[in-house]
Short mmCIF file of C-alpha atoms in Angstrom, two decimals:
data_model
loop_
_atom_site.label_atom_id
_atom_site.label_comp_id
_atom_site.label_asym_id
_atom_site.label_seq_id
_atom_site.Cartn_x
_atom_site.Cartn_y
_atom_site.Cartn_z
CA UNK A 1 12.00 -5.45 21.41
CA UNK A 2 12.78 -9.13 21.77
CA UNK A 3 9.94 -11.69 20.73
CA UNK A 4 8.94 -13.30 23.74
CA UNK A 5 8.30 -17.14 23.72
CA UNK A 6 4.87 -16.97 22.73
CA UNK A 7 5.85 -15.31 19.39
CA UNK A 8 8.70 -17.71 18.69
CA UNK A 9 6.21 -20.51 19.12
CA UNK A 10 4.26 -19.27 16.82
CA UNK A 11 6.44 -18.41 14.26
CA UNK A 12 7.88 -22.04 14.43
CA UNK A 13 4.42 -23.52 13.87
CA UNK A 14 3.79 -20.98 11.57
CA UNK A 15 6.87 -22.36 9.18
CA UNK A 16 5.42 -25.45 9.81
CA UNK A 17 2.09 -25.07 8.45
CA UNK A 18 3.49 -23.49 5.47
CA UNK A 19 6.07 -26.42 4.46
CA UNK A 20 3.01 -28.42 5.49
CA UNK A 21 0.83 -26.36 2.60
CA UNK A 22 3.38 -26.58 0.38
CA UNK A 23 3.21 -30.24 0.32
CA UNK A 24 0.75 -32.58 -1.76
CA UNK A 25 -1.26 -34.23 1.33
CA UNK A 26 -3.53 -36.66 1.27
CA UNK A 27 -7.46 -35.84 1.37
CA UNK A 28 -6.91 -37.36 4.93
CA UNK A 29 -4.41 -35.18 6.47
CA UNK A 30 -5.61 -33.82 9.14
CA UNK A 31 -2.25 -32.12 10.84
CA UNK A 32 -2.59 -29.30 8.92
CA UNK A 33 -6.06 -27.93 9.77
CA UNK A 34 -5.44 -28.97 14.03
CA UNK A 35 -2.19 -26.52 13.54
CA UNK A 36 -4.00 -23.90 12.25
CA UNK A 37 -6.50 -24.15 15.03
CA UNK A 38 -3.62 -23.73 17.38
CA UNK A 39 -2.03 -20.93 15.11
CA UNK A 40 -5.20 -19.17 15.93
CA UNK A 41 -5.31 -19.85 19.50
CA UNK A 42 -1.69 -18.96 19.92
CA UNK A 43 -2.75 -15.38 18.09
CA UNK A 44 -5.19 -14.37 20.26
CA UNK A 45 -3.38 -15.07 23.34
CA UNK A 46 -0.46 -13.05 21.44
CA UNK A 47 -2.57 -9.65 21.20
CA UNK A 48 -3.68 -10.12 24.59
CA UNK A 49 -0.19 -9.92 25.95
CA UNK A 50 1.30 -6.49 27.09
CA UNK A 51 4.43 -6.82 25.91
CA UNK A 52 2.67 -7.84 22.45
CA UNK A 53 4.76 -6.80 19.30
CA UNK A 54 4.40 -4.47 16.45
CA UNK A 55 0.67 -3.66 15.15
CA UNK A 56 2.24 -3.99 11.48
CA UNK A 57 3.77 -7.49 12.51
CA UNK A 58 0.57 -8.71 14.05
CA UNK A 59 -1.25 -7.90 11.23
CA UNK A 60 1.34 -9.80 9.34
CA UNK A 61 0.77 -13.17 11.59
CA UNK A 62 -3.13 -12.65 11.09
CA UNK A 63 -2.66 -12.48 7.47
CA UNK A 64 -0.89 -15.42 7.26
CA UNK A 65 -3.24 -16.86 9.37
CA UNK A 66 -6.03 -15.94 7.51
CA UNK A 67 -4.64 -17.10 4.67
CA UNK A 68 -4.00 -20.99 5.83
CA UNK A 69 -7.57 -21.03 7.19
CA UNK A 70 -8.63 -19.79 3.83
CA UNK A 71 -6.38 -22.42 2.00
CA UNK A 72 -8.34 -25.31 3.93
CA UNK A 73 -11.79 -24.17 3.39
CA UNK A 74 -11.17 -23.92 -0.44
CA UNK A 75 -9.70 -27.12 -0.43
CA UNK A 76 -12.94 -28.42 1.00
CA UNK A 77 -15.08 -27.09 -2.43
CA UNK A 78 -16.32 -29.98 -4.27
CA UNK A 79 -15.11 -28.68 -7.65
CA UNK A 80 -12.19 -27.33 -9.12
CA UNK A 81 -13.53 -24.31 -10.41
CA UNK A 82 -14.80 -23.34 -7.15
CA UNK A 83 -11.60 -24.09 -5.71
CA UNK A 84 -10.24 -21.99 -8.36
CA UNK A 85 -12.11 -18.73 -7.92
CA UNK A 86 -11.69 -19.07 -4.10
CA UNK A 87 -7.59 -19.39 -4.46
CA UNK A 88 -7.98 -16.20 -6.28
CA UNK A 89 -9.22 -14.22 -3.13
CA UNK A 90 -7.20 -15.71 -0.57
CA UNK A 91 -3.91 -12.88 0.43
CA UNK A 92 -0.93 -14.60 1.11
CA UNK A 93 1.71 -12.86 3.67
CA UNK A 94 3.90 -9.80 2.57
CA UNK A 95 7.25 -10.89 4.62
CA UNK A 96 8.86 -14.24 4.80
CA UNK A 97 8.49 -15.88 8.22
CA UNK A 98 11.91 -16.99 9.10
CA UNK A 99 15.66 -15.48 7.85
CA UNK A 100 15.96 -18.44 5.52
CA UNK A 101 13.36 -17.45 3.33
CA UNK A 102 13.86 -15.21 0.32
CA UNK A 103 9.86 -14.82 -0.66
CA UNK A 104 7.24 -15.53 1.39
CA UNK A 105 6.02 -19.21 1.90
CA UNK A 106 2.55 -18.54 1.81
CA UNK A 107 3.33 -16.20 -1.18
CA UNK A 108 4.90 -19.87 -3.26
CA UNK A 109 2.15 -21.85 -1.50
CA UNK A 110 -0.89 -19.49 -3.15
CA UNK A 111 1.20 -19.65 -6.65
CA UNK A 112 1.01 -23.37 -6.73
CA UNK A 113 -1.88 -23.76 -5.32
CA UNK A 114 -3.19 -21.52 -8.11
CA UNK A 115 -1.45 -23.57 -10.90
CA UNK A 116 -2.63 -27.27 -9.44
CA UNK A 117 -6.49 -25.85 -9.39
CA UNK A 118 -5.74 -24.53 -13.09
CA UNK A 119 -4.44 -27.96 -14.17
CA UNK A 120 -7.08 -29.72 -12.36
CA UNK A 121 -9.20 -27.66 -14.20
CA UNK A 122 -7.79 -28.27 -17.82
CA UNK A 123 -7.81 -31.78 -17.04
CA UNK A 124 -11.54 -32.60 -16.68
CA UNK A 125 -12.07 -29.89 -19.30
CA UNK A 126 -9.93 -32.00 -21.80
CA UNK A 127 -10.84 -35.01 -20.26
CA UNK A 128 -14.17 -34.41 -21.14
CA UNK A 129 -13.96 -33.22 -24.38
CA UNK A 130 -11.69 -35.97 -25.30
CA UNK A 131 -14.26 -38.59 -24.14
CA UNK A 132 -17.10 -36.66 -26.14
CA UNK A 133 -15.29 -36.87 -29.29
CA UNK A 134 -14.73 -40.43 -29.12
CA UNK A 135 -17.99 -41.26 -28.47
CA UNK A 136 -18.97 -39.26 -31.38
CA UNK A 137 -16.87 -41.24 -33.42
CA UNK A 138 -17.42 -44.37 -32.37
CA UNK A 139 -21.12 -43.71 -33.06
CA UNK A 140 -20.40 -42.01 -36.36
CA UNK A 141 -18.71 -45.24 -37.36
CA UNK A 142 -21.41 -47.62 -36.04
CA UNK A 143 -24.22 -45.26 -37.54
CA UNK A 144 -23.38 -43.40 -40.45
CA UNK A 145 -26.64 -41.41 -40.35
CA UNK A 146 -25.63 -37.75 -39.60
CA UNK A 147 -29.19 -37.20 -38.48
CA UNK A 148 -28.95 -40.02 -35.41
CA UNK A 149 -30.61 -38.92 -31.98
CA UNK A 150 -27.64 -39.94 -30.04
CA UNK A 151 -24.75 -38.56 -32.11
CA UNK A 152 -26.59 -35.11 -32.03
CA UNK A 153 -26.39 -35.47 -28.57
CA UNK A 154 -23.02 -36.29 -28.42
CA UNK A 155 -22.40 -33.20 -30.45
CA UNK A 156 -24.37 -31.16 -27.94
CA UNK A 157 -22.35 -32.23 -25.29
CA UNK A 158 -19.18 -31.44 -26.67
CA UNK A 159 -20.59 -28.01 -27.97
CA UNK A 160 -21.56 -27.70 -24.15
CA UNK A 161 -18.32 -28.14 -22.91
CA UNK A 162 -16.50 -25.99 -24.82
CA UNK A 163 -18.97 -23.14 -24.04
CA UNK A 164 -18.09 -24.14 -20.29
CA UNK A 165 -15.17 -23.70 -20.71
CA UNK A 166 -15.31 -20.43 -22.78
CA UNK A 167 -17.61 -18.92 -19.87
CA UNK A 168 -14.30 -20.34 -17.52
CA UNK A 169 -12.24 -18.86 -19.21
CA UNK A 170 -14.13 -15.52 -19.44
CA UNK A 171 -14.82 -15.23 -16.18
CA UNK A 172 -11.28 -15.91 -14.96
CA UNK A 173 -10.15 -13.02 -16.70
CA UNK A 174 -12.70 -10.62 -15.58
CA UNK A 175 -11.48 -11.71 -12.11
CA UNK A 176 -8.30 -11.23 -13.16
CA UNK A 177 -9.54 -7.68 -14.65
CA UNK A 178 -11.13 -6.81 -11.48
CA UNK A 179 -7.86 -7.43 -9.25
CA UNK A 180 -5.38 -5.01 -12.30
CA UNK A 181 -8.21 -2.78 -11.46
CA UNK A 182 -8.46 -3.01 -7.75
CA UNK A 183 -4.11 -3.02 -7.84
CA UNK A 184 -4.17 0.18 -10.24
CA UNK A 185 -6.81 2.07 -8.11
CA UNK A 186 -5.08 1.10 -4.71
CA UNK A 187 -1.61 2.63 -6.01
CA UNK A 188 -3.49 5.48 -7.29
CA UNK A 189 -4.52 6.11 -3.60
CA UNK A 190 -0.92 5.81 -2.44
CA UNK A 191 0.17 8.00 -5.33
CA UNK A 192 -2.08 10.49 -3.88
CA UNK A 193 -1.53 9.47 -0.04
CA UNK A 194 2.34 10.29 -0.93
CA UNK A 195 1.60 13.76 -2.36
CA UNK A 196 -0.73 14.82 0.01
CA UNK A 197 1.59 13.56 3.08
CA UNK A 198 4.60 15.54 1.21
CA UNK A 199 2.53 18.82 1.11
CA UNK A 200 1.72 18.65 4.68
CA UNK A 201 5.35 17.96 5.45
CA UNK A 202 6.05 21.38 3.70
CA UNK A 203 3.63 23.03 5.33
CA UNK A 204 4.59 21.75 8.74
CA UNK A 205 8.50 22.62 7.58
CA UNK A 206 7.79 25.75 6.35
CA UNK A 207 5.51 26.18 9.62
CA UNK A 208 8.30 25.14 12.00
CA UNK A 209 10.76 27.58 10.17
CA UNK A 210 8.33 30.90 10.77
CA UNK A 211 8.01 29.37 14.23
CA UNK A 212 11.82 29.32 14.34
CA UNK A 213 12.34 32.87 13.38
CA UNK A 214 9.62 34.62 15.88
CA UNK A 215 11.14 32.55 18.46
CA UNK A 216 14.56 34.02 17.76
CA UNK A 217 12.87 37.55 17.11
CA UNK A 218 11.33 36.83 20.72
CA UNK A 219 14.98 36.47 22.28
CA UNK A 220 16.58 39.41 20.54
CA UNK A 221 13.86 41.58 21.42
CA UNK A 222 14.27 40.55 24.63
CA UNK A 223 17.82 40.72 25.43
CA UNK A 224 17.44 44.49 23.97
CA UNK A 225 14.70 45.02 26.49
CA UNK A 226 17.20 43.96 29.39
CA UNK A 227 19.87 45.78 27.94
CA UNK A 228 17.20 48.86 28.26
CA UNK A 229 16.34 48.29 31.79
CA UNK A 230 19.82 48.27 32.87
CA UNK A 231 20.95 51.25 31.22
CA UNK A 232 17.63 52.85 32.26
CA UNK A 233 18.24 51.62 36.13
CA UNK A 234 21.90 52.78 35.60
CA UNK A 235 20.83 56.08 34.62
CA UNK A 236 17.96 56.32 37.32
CA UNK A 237 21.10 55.61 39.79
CA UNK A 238 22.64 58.35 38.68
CA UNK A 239 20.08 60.73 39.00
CA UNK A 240 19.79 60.03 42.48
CA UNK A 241 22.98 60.03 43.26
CA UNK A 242 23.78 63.78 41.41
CA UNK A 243 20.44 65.26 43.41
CA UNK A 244 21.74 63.63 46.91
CA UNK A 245 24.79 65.17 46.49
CA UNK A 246 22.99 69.08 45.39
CA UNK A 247 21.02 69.42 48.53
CA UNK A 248 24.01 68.56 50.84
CA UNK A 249 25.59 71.54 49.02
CA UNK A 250 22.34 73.34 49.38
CA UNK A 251 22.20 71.99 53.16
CA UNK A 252 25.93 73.29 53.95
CA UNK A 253 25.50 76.60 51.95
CA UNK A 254 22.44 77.88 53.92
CA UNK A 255 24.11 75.98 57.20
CA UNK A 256 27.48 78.52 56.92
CA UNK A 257 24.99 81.37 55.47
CA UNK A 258 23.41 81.43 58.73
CA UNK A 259 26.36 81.27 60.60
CA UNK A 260 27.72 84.64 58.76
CA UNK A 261 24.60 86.18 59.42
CA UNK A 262 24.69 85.57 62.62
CA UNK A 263 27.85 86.88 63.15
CA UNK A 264 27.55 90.08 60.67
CA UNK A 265 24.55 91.23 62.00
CA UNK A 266 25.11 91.16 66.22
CA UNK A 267 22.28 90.57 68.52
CA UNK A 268 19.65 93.78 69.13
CA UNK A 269 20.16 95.02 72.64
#
């Protein structure tokens, strides 16, 4: 079926938002978010069309959607970590949106999305660290005592850091874990989805087949039946006929038997 305007509106604005996304913006941009306010305003009018298109496309456009909305709120987080764990939930789209695309935009826009939160993220993490150290050297050089308040706290907050960013680290890869697990247990339902749809194809083949066979059982069995009845209403014909034609002879025999009777034997006077 032929997309109707409505749907090639919103597949334009739709590439739009995603070159948008891909794009470093400013903290002040505020295109991007108004588009995807209209993306989902052009959506709902789209399922509330008759001549609406596929249910697997539509969930497509909502995914996308969802996506988008999903990259804007995260980008809202205050810091990158949080920014960081929520990239890691968001689903980009499947399909690409337009011909020209070989992967999906959204699909490129969550990857470097991913890897600018990550650097962010190394950044302070070094950044931090970096300044610690200094200052603890700066202060071991101005006060050799290794038993100084403040270069003991300087130490702390180095030792800190690093234990932030062990616990970062940590918990990024029990996310990461948690989706292998999630991907391994979802094509483990497929894997069984598959077999199980395959044996009920079987059984519905092997089903159709026996149905196959009575029906052509059924129309032998009933051709012989016809074939039956007409020999049987030949046959009944033919009776008739050879008992129609017996008492005629009877008739006629008695008919001249009276007649020679009667002339035999005279009248009695």
């Amino acid at each position: 079926m032929a997309a109707t305007r409505l749907e090639l509106n919103l597949m334009r604005l739709l590439s739009r938002c995603e070159a948008l996304a891909a794009e470093r913006r400013d903290p002040e941009e505020w295109r991007l978010e108004k588009y995807v306010a209209a993306l989902e305003d052009m959506l709902r009018e789209l399922k509330k069309q008759s001549s609406k298109p596929a249910p697997e496309l539509l969930n497509e456009y909502s995914r996308k959607v969802d996506f988008l909305k999903g990259l804007l709120e995260a980008e809202k987080l205050p810091s990158s970590t949080e920014k960081a764990l929520a990239n890691q939930f968001l689903a980009p789209g499947r399909t690409p949106t337009t011909t020209k695309e070989r992967t999906p935009a959204t699909k490129t826009v969550h990857l470097q999305t991913k890897a600018r939160c990550t650097g962010k993220m190394r950044s302070e993490l070094l950044g931090t660290v970096c300044f610690g150290a200094a200052v603890s050297l700066l202060l071991l050089y101005r006060f050799p005592n290794p038993k100084f308040f403040p270069l003991c706290s300087c130490r702390g907050l180095v030792s800190d850091e690093k234990q932030s960013a062990v616990e970062l680290d940590a918990m990024l890869q029990h996310h990461q874990d948690m989706q292998e697990k999630l991907a391994e247990e979802m094509l483990s339902l497929a894997r069984s989805l598959k077999n199980n749809t395959l044996a009920a194809q079987n059984v519905i083949k092997q089903d159709n087949q026996t149905l196959s066979h009575s029906l052509r059982m059924a129309d032998q069995n009933f051709e012989k039946l016809k074939d039956e009845s007409d020999r049987l209403e030949q046959h009944a014909k033919k009776s008739v006929n050879w008992l129609l034609w017996i008492m005629l002879i009877v008739v006629c025999f008695i008919f001249i038997s009276m007649i020679l009777f009667i002339r035999i034997f005279p009248k009695l006077k």
